[in-house]
XYZ file of C-alpha atoms in Angstrom:
683
model
C 80.386 30.450 5.315
C 78.327 32.678 3.094
C 78.486 36.378 3.701
C 75.341 37.880 5.116
C 73.402 40.138 2.785
C 74.357 43.779 3.208
C 71.700 46.486 3.160
C 73.686 49.289 1.628
C 73.185 52.956 2.297
C 70.510 54.462 0.108
C 69.235 51.105 -1.151
C 65.566 51.936 -0.870
C 64.331 48.998 -2.964
C 65.723 46.217 -0.792
C 62.307 45.179 0.430
C 60.229 46.131 -2.612
C 59.601 49.466 -4.260
C 55.916 49.674 -3.400
C 54.311 50.189 -0.021
C 51.723 47.488 -0.609
C 52.589 44.666 1.830
C 51.048 41.959 -0.366
C 53.128 43.095 -3.323
C 56.245 42.912 -1.141
C 55.259 39.417 0.007
C 54.669 38.245 -3.565
C 57.986 39.745 -4.677
C 59.807 37.810 -1.929
C 58.053 34.520 -2.714
C 58.763 34.939 -6.416
C 62.491 34.823 -5.719
C 62.331 31.448 -3.970
C 62.684 29.498 -7.182
C 65.782 28.594 -9.164
C 65.479 26.144 -12.017
C 69.206 25.348 -12.188
C 69.408 24.738 -8.426
C 66.451 22.363 -8.516
C 67.743 20.516 -11.592
C 71.243 20.187 -10.121
C 70.214 18.745 -6.763
C 67.684 16.384 -8.319
C 70.374 15.052 -10.641
C 72.832 14.872 -7.746
C 70.423 12.538 -5.944
C 71.426 13.452 -2.375
C 67.768 14.050 -1.477
C 65.581 10.927 -1.802
C 62.827 11.429 -4.370
C 60.056 10.932 -1.818
C 61.590 13.705 0.353
C 62.136 16.297 -2.390
C 58.884 18.214 -1.944
C 59.449 18.484 1.817
C 63.076 19.495 1.245
C 62.179 22.277 -1.200
C 59.242 23.507 0.878
C 61.503 23.747 3.941
C 64.149 25.660 1.949
C 61.460 28.182 0.989
C 60.142 28.561 4.549
C 61.235 31.014 7.204
C 64.085 29.887 9.449
C 63.077 29.303 13.104
C 64.567 31.371 15.898
C 67.396 29.533 17.660
C 69.650 30.582 20.514
C 72.204 29.132 22.891
C 72.974 30.070 26.479
C 76.587 31.082 27.098
C 78.984 31.648 29.962
C 80.436 29.552 32.781
C 78.611 26.378 33.777
C 76.930 27.795 36.909
C 76.062 31.043 35.168
C 74.666 29.330 32.060
C 72.506 26.940 34.046
C 71.126 29.796 36.108
C 69.983 31.589 32.939
C 68.619 28.261 31.635
C 66.637 27.759 34.851
C 65.233 31.277 34.542
C 64.027 30.495 31.013
C 62.634 27.065 31.919
C 60.893 28.150 35.138
C 59.628 31.648 34.318
C 59.067 31.609 30.572
C 58.698 28.088 29.204
C 55.537 27.169 31.198
C 53.722 30.159 29.706
C 54.604 29.020 26.179
C 53.130 25.538 26.557
C 49.597 25.136 25.120
C 49.736 28.805 24.162
C 47.243 29.908 21.460
C 47.349 32.538 18.735
C 44.322 33.347 16.592
C 42.594 30.136 17.706
C 45.513 27.760 17.042
C 47.877 26.126 19.540
C 51.439 27.363 19.050
C 54.310 24.912 19.224
C 56.282 25.383 22.437
C 60.067 25.998 22.315
C 62.120 22.809 22.086
C 65.644 21.927 23.120
C 68.169 21.100 20.430
C 68.694 17.478 21.554
C 72.266 17.255 20.282
C 73.575 20.443 21.951
C 75.412 19.741 25.246
C 73.629 20.258 28.579
C 70.306 21.437 27.028
C 71.737 24.917 26.511
C 70.380 25.517 22.968
C 66.730 26.076 22.014
C 64.546 26.469 18.949
C 61.300 28.423 18.512
C 59.277 27.201 15.535
C 56.927 30.173 15.446
C 56.513 33.079 13.063
C 57.799 36.573 13.761
C 54.164 37.719 13.747
C 53.414 35.475 16.733
C 56.520 36.663 18.554
C 55.487 40.289 18.067
C 51.762 39.995 18.816
C 51.359 37.201 21.374
C 51.977 38.570 24.865
C 53.718 35.459 26.217
C 56.061 35.151 23.245
C 56.612 38.909 23.301
C 57.741 38.565 26.915
C 60.222 35.862 25.878
C 61.406 38.091 23.068
C 62.243 40.833 25.582
C 64.101 38.286 27.679
C 66.138 37.149 24.662
C 66.942 40.698 23.567
C 68.222 41.728 27.000
C 70.143 38.517 27.720
C 71.710 38.765 24.258
C 72.740 42.373 24.914
C 74.630 41.441 28.098
C 76.169 38.321 26.521
C 74.220 35.634 28.395
C 72.739 34.182 25.215
C 73.756 34.189 21.567
C 71.218 34.180 18.768
C 72.775 31.722 16.304
C 71.546 29.423 13.563
C 71.315 25.858 14.870
C 73.554 24.140 12.296
C 76.169 26.863 12.765
C 76.684 25.589 16.314
C 77.895 22.153 15.154
C 81.518 22.770 13.965
C 82.885 24.162 17.270
C 81.298 21.290 19.214
C 82.912 18.527 17.128
C 86.237 20.413 17.195
C 86.399 19.565 20.928
C 88.415 22.536 22.246
C 90.053 22.129 25.669
C 91.434 24.876 27.993
C 95.072 24.123 27.111
C 94.639 24.220 23.320
C 96.111 26.654 20.816
C 93.190 27.285 18.436
C 93.082 28.942 14.996
C 89.826 30.134 13.418
C 90.890 30.837 9.841
C 87.756 32.607 8.527
C 86.232 33.903 11.729
C 83.817 36.752 10.901
C 81.093 37.410 11.941
C 82.191 35.534 15.065
C 79.457 33.245 16.405
C 81.578 30.098 16.031
C 84.656 31.922 17.359
C 82.628 32.804 20.447
C 81.894 29.101 20.961
C 85.612 28.317 20.724
C 86.413 30.950 23.355
C 83.615 29.686 25.606
C 84.987 26.142 25.333
C 88.427 27.438 26.281
C 86.947 29.076 29.403
C 84.345 26.368 30.127
C 85.775 25.511 33.534
C 88.690 27.928 33.886
C 88.872 31.725 34.137
C 92.573 31.600 33.221
C 93.124 28.811 30.675
C 96.607 28.268 29.273
C 95.337 28.017 25.685
C 94.254 30.781 23.319
C 92.239 31.494 20.177
C 93.666 33.227 17.095
C 90.693 34.618 15.149
C 91.522 35.595 11.577
C 89.557 37.197 8.770
C 90.760 38.345 5.344
C 88.453 41.358 5.178
C 89.791 44.287 7.230
C 86.342 45.716 7.899
C 84.940 42.354 8.933
C 87.906 41.707 11.228
C 86.971 44.868 13.136
C 83.343 43.729 13.222
C 84.677 40.491 14.694
C 86.290 42.464 17.520
C 82.955 44.127 18.260
C 81.241 40.723 18.516
C 83.895 39.058 20.685
C 84.833 41.831 23.123
C 81.801 41.075 25.271
C 83.313 37.668 26.115
C 86.052 39.459 28.097
C 88.752 36.936 27.218
C 92.438 37.709 27.671
C 93.118 34.579 25.591
C 92.007 36.003 22.231
C 93.910 37.716 19.435
C 92.253 38.960 16.218
C 94.371 39.165 13.063
C 93.785 40.159 9.428
C 95.256 37.815 6.781
C 94.161 35.941 3.700
C 93.608 32.469 5.161
C 95.114 30.806 2.070
C 98.480 32.329 2.951
C 98.251 32.537 6.733
C 101.827 33.181 7.915
C 103.913 30.881 10.055
C 103.801 32.119 13.644
C 106.923 32.104 15.805
C 106.474 30.731 19.310
C 109.056 33.040 20.859
C 111.028 36.073 19.712
C 114.328 34.452 20.690
C 113.765 31.146 18.882
C 113.147 29.943 15.366
C 110.360 27.546 16.324
C 106.965 27.905 14.679
C 103.583 27.393 16.274
C 101.493 24.341 15.452
C 97.853 24.517 16.491
C 95.976 21.879 18.498
C 92.698 22.822 16.838
C 91.891 24.593 13.556
C 88.475 25.671 12.276
C 88.155 26.170 8.494
C 84.625 27.532 8.083
C 85.345 28.746 4.572
C 83.637 31.244 2.221
C 81.035 29.388 0.153
C 78.119 29.822 -2.238
C 75.784 29.505 0.723
C 72.770 27.624 -0.576
C 72.375 26.239 2.937
C 71.386 29.786 4.000
C 68.654 30.346 1.407
C 65.977 30.233 4.130
C 67.181 33.579 5.451
C 68.969 35.010 2.410
C 66.556 35.271 -0.489
C 69.344 36.520 -2.781
C 70.765 32.988 -2.900
C 67.663 31.882 -4.805
C 68.293 34.562 -7.399
C 72.077 34.258 -7.652
C 72.779 30.535 -7.298
C 74.503 28.838 -10.234
C 76.911 25.955 -10.694
C 79.710 28.412 -11.497
C 79.766 29.756 -7.920
C 80.914 26.489 -6.398
C 83.468 25.893 -9.155
C 84.937 29.357 -8.681
C 85.260 28.974 -4.917
C 86.631 25.424 -4.931
C 90.310 26.377 -5.320
C 90.159 29.030 -2.603
C 88.452 26.571 -0.250
C 91.030 23.855 -0.951
C 93.906 26.305 -0.447
C 92.501 27.360 2.942
C 92.006 23.751 4.023
C 95.526 22.751 2.964
C 97.004 25.742 4.777
C 95.051 24.857 7.920
C 96.278 21.270 7.809
C 99.862 22.479 7.422
C 99.451 24.582 10.576
C 97.952 21.679 12.553
C 100.152 19.727 14.968
C 100.437 15.952 15.070
C 97.395 14.537 16.829
C 95.476 17.785 16.335
C 91.985 18.139 14.885
C 90.726 20.352 12.086
C 87.084 20.946 11.181
C 86.249 21.914 7.597
C 82.729 23.289 7.187
C 80.511 25.216 4.776
C 76.912 26.369 4.687
C 76.657 24.882 1.190
C 75.166 21.563 0.048
C 77.255 21.475 -3.144
C 79.793 18.576 -3.218
C 82.177 20.663 -5.345
C 82.667 22.858 -2.246
C 82.493 19.962 0.192
C 83.545 16.374 -0.584
C 85.603 17.472 -3.601
C 87.619 19.839 -1.375
C 88.013 17.173 1.324
C 89.133 14.600 -1.280
C 91.628 17.107 -2.691
C 93.218 17.531 0.749
C 93.301 13.770 1.390
C 94.926 13.254 -1.997
C 97.522 15.963 -1.277
C 98.542 14.852 2.236
C 98.139 11.098 1.804
C 98.492 9.085 5.006
C 99.509 12.145 7.027
C 95.827 12.918 7.709
C 92.557 11.026 8.074
C 88.848 11.717 8.503
C 87.324 10.966 11.889
C 84.039 9.110 12.224
C 81.658 11.359 14.188
C 78.534 9.190 14.042
C 78.651 8.782 17.823
C 78.973 12.531 18.324
C 75.985 14.847 18.795
C 73.363 12.187 19.618
C 69.973 13.377 18.440
C 71.282 15.211 15.367
C 69.608 13.920 12.197
C 72.262 13.799 9.498
C 73.247 12.209 6.194
C 76.563 10.707 5.193
C 79.026 12.267 2.785
C 79.023 11.126 -0.841
C 81.775 9.808 -3.129
C 80.234 10.428 -6.538
C 78.848 13.576 -8.166
C 78.505 15.179 -11.618
C 80.411 18.318 -12.606
C 78.621 21.066 -14.539
C 80.249 24.289 -15.739
C 78.692 27.715 -15.270
C 76.550 27.177 -18.408
C 75.294 23.878 -16.984
C 77.253 21.781 -19.469
C 78.387 18.460 -18.015
C 82.171 18.091 -17.868
C 84.496 15.116 -17.649
C 87.936 14.896 -16.051
C 90.548 16.261 -18.445
C 88.193 18.595 -20.302
C 89.617 22.000 -21.118
C 89.121 24.603 -18.399
C 88.491 22.088 -15.608
C 90.401 21.301 -12.423
C 91.091 17.684 -11.528
C 90.028 18.219 -7.919
C 86.470 19.096 -9.022
C 85.838 15.476 -9.889
C 84.913 12.551 -7.628
C 87.583 10.143 -6.410
C 88.384 6.894 -8.202
C 86.907 3.716 -6.722
C 90.263 2.958 -5.059
C 90.456 6.476 -3.614
C 86.834 6.375 -2.461
C 87.500 3.258 -0.406
C 90.600 4.839 1.118
C 89.146 8.324 1.739
C 85.969 7.231 3.631
C 84.048 10.339 2.547
C 80.938 8.789 4.106
C 82.380 10.078 7.421
C 81.532 13.622 6.346
C 78.362 15.070 7.884
C 75.603 16.543 5.713
C 72.682 18.291 7.398
C 69.702 19.144 5.174
C 67.065 21.772 6.063
C 64.077 19.393 6.123
C 65.663 16.888 8.502
C 65.057 19.007 11.632
C 63.885 22.406 10.372
C 67.321 24.080 10.097
C 69.615 25.537 7.481
C 71.890 23.311 5.400
C 75.446 22.544 6.509
C 78.479 20.372 5.785
C 81.010 19.345 8.443
C 84.116 17.149 8.328
C 86.651 16.427 11.076
C 90.302 15.736 10.176
C 93.021 14.340 12.408
C 96.721 14.964 11.733
C 98.595 11.648 11.840
C 102.046 12.940 10.855
C 103.162 16.385 12.016
C 106.297 16.659 9.882
C 104.782 18.659 7.018
C 105.623 22.331 7.380
C 104.972 23.905 4.013
C 105.216 27.668 3.761
C 102.260 29.446 2.133
C 102.772 30.003 -1.606
C 100.901 31.762 -4.359
C 100.567 29.819 -7.587
C 103.132 30.911 -10.176
C 105.152 33.036 -7.784
C 108.292 32.629 -5.754
C 107.906 31.704 -2.149
C 107.639 34.905 -0.063
C 110.598 35.479 2.187
C 110.047 35.386 5.909
C 108.762 38.722 7.150
C 107.395 39.739 3.736
C 103.627 39.633 3.522
C 101.696 39.283 0.255
C 98.714 41.479 -0.357
C 95.630 39.994 1.305
C 92.602 38.894 -0.679
C 89.209 39.657 0.799
C 86.777 36.920 1.674
C 84.339 36.616 -1.238
C 81.424 34.589 -2.433
C 82.249 34.767 -6.126
C 85.505 32.842 -6.251
C 87.548 35.529 -7.996
C 91.172 34.697 -8.694
C 93.752 35.687 -6.106
C 95.527 38.960 -6.954
C 99.189 39.070 -7.882
C 101.421 39.289 -4.809
C 102.618 42.650 -3.577
C 105.612 42.317 -1.290
C 105.960 44.838 1.498
C 108.832 45.445 3.834
C 106.517 46.098 6.760
C 103.040 45.009 7.666
C 100.440 47.626 6.730
C 99.010 49.515 9.680
C 96.126 51.950 9.561
C 96.667 55.442 10.929
C 94.305 54.739 13.820
C 95.943 51.414 14.722
C 98.553 51.607 17.428
C 101.260 49.059 18.312
C 101.037 46.542 21.148
C 103.678 47.487 23.740
C 104.172 45.383 26.880
C 105.100 47.237 30.060
C 107.858 46.514 32.539
C 106.019 44.937 35.534
C 108.023 47.301 37.772
C 106.759 50.401 35.997
C 105.860 52.978 38.696
C 102.201 53.158 37.593
C 101.838 49.389 37.738
C 103.596 49.240 41.101
C 100.907 51.594 42.481
C 98.210 49.178 41.273
C 99.889 46.051 42.645
C 100.160 47.638 46.070
C 96.755 49.363 46.161
C 94.763 46.279 45.177
C 96.990 43.698 46.871
C 97.763 41.775 43.683
C 99.601 38.512 44.384
C 102.682 37.198 42.571
C 100.715 34.405 40.875
C 99.293 37.025 38.526
C 101.433 37.424 35.391
C 102.433 41.067 35.856
C 104.585 41.058 32.719
C 101.537 40.631 30.453
C 100.212 44.181 30.811
C 100.316 46.254 27.639
C 99.416 49.622 26.186
C 98.435 50.593 22.667
C 100.192 53.838 21.931
C 103.372 54.752 20.105
C 104.975 56.191 23.256
C 104.585 52.880 25.061
C 103.539 54.609 28.283
C 100.438 54.038 30.466
C 98.423 57.209 29.989
C 94.756 56.255 29.883
C 94.233 52.481 29.513
C 96.302 49.413 30.440
C 95.326 46.071 28.867
C 96.066 42.507 29.904
C 96.736 39.565 27.553
C 97.436 36.009 28.688
C 101.097 35.044 29.000
C 100.798 32.555 26.118
C 99.606 35.354 23.838
C 102.275 37.765 25.075
C 104.935 35.536 23.527
C 103.001 35.331 20.242
C 102.434 39.091 20.027
C 106.015 40.033 20.883
C 107.564 37.483 18.523
C 105.415 38.227 15.460
C 105.093 41.974 15.101
C 106.601 41.689 11.600
C 104.495 38.651 10.642
C 100.983 39.134 12.003
C 98.687 42.037 11.262
C 97.302 42.397 14.770
C 93.874 43.945 15.117
C 92.957 43.272 18.737
C 94.078 41.475 21.864
C 93.820 41.898 25.608
C 91.054 42.973 27.962
C 90.980 46.375 29.597
C 92.595 45.952 32.993
C 93.148 49.455 34.407
C 91.638 52.785 33.355
C 92.953 56.069 34.742
C 90.378 58.244 36.501
C 91.017 60.934 39.119
C 94.530 62.026 40.023
C 93.672 63.373 43.493
C 93.335 59.985 45.187
C 95.734 57.287 46.379
C 95.456 55.230 43.179
C 93.999 56.824 40.077
C 93.712 53.481 38.245
C 90.492 51.507 38.576
C 90.077 47.870 37.588
C 87.705 47.371 34.675
C 84.695 45.056 34.749
C 85.951 42.977 31.836
C 89.078 41.903 33.757
C 87.342 40.986 37.015
C 86.979 37.271 36.228
C 90.781 37.130 36.282
C 91.644 39.701 38.926
C 89.247 38.418 41.578
C 91.532 35.407 41.998
C 94.623 37.550 42.629
C 93.450 40.355 44.951
C 93.585 40.188 48.712
C 90.471 41.214 50.650
C 91.664 44.729 51.510
C 89.244 46.450 49.116
C 86.620 43.701 48.895
C 83.380 43.758 50.889
C 80.863 40.943 51.232
C 77.276 42.137 50.786
C 73.874 40.502 51.172
C 71.230 40.427 48.433
C 69.164 43.203 50.032
C 72.160 45.539 49.921
C 72.960 44.512 46.343
C 69.422 45.346 45.232
C 69.717 48.776 46.813
C 73.052 49.368 45.025
C 71.521 48.292 41.704
C 68.481 50.545 42.069
C 70.077 53.652 43.575
C 72.888 55.771 42.171
C 75.337 57.198 44.715
C 73.493 56.174 47.916
C 74.797 58.209 50.842
C 76.446 56.614 53.864
C 74.088 58.562 56.112
C 70.975 57.137 54.446
C 72.399 53.610 54.429
C 73.200 53.900 58.120
C 69.616 54.894 58.917
C 68.164 51.995 56.905
C 70.496 49.338 58.438
C 70.577 47.416 55.142
C 74.089 45.983 55.622
C 76.051 47.445 58.524
C 79.148 45.339 57.827
C 79.335 46.642 54.243
C 78.895 50.225 55.378
C 81.591 49.859 58.028
C 84.023 48.428 55.460
C 83.405 51.255 52.987
C 83.940 53.930 55.622
C 87.271 52.373 56.547
C 88.636 52.461 52.971
C 90.286 55.344 51.172
C 88.513 56.818 48.144
C 88.773 54.903 44.891
C 87.828 51.631 43.288
C 86.581 48.830 45.565
C 84.584 45.635 45.087
C 81.514 43.824 46.374
C 81.229 40.053 46.601
C 77.845 38.314 46.813
C 78.055 34.670 47.845
C 74.856 32.977 46.682
C 75.600 29.378 47.682
C 77.391 26.442 46.073
C 74.824 25.827 43.328
C 74.756 29.441 42.102
C 77.394 31.735 40.724
C 78.923 34.242 43.140
C 78.801 37.842 41.950
C 81.873 40.056 41.999
C 81.422 43.674 40.926
C 83.334 46.974 41.158
C 82.075 50.076 42.888
C 83.399 53.554 43.512
C 83.954 54.428 47.137
C 83.687 58.134 47.879
C 84.002 60.129 51.052
C 80.234 60.242 51.660
C 78.675 57.793 49.196
C 79.284 54.764 46.963
C 78.237 53.833 43.451
C 78.087 50.403 41.816
C 80.003 50.551 38.517
C 77.755 48.357 36.407
C 76.347 49.518 33.060
C 72.616 50.105 32.719
C 71.989 46.990 30.580
C 73.650 44.711 33.137
C 71.880 46.442 36.002
C 68.459 45.849 34.462
C 69.307 42.235 33.605
C 70.465 41.545 37.179
C 67.331 43.120 38.633
C 65.234 40.818 36.492
C 67.308 37.637 36.950
C 67.934 37.981 40.696
C 64.818 39.788 41.857
C 62.188 39.110 39.180
C 61.845 42.789 38.236
C 59.772 42.617 35.029
C 59.721 46.417 34.669
C 63.519 46.446 34.426
C 63.332 43.857 31.634
C 60.833 45.965 29.683
C 62.971 49.077 30.091
C 66.091 47.278 28.887
C 64.318 45.781 25.843
C 62.795 49.158 24.965
C 66.212 50.808 25.225
C 67.727 48.239 22.855
C 64.915 48.791 20.371
C 65.437 52.569 20.531
C 69.152 52.065 19.886
C 68.356 49.957 16.809
C 65.950 52.520 15.446
C 68.415 55.355 16.046
C 71.230 53.399 14.389
C 69.054 52.580 11.391
C 68.205 56.263 10.904
C 71.848 57.278 11.056
C 72.844 54.629 8.515
C 69.721 55.137 6.376
C 69.288 51.376 6.431
C 65.767 49.925 6.121
C 64.792 47.498 8.887
C 62.512 44.655 7.752
C 59.399 44.189 9.847
C 60.290 40.515 10.242
C 63.455 41.370 12.173
C 62.270 44.148 14.445
C 63.707 43.879 17.949
C 65.117 40.411 17.231
C 68.890 39.892 17.673
C 70.576 39.078 14.355
C 71.233 35.423 13.585
C 74.826 34.670 12.595
C 76.276 31.782 10.649
């Protein structure tokens, strides 16, 4: 996928040097032309002549706002109902400056009606009261992780990959993380504790840390983030005491590309696009795809995708992999998948132009054989028409390319190699190459005896389940033996629980312990226990992000059932006193339970019926008062979702806007008017 444009510090001319808004508008529109791009795609012939004007006009137009609702099935459908019942009716037959505005529409191909598109301008969203109200809803729900603002076509690859809870999944080029989030959600679709896991990799160290920031809100113990060049992703041992290597059930290769499918939101593509970009990236893309197929198990699926429309980056790469692996792999026909998605078939013939737009033939000096289309015999065998092409004008989206592979023969187990070098010995890691858009050649290998580790990166050390501090927690919270107590870890050189104890799924524990000398680990595990006061029975409190797991393993000793009236009081009041609660008679059973417990972390459970998600939240139980331990953003979202508190929604949206403004001032980064208070769209 193409890298999002960076607004660098001090770049004051990003949105035009003059203050005049019309001049800025004209400057932007001027960039939405590229003679070579237009000539190339007309000659390519993938867009019918009678559709060209519509195609180009759509590429020049603003991208609509799209989002998907996330979370467990009950939770997601509750947020969907809130949108459909409280917001959607007000957006139907809505007018702005005398014209009827198009109401939001479902993406018909996205499962369970959980993705939506708003074909309105940012001006309408900012100035129309009804759309402004929806904007606040989207901002707040995005902040707490209930929705993800994501480009529509970017949602396709994880859906066709078909991830199940038991799958081992590799995302080879994961940043910024929107597709990775979909993979994790699929893993947890119906299970809080799936047996599978997701390995999210990115070549760029900075972007791998950004990936952590994006994915932490999913609170998954089944995620590990690593930092490797995807072309040379290392073989992963399944266990420290064996010499078996992991094969993945699912692999996503959403590779770096020239990104002309993103030109609706990235005006720089219009200026920078040339035929040389695709040619330069082709080898890197093919190397990543081949490495992904090597890591795929027999019967597994791999999705190769780009946000480019250029066949040199798409069908040519796919054909190169099919040629390399022969009958060990095949393309799957996905025409029956995603009903409602307007798409075009892949192509088997295309011209090749060099960076100076000179047409080349196979065998010409300076060319690669895999740039060129397959022979007629190969074309019949490869079935490249099974590839999916989505063009911007077909349903008002960006452009995208998607192909699904299946591994027929799992015997191939090639180790990653750099061209012209000896095969790296096991445990020796070549220097990583950052994810780029320019297709620069891979650097010469630099062999290192140990994996590089930044000064602020600590090791992953798993604790003995009988460690005295853990034993306190097991007893205090009544943790059952079904919970994997050997999967608790700390991240400090001493290997002792001092401040935070994390939890990673048992399947990931084996991977982490067996590959300390192979994988550059960036992140794994959710916060399980955090140390607080030392003057109480148990100083460790269970963190919010681990509750979806821990609620299944605790007895009811420190759990109290509460009614909705009591929950509302706990959300609205900080540290309500027992005395005041007793006088108000809000929930006598809850009050009695709290008085009977020792000081420390406890929990409230709100049973809302079979059709709605039960709520399970931590609180602090003191000697004279209690306090619900839910962050302000979540508190305001719950007040709005459960009790219709519109004021809470406004406060939360205003707080997010203030945070954005403050962050932009610190970074000296200009914020375009078109993106104010709108969550960022990711590819």
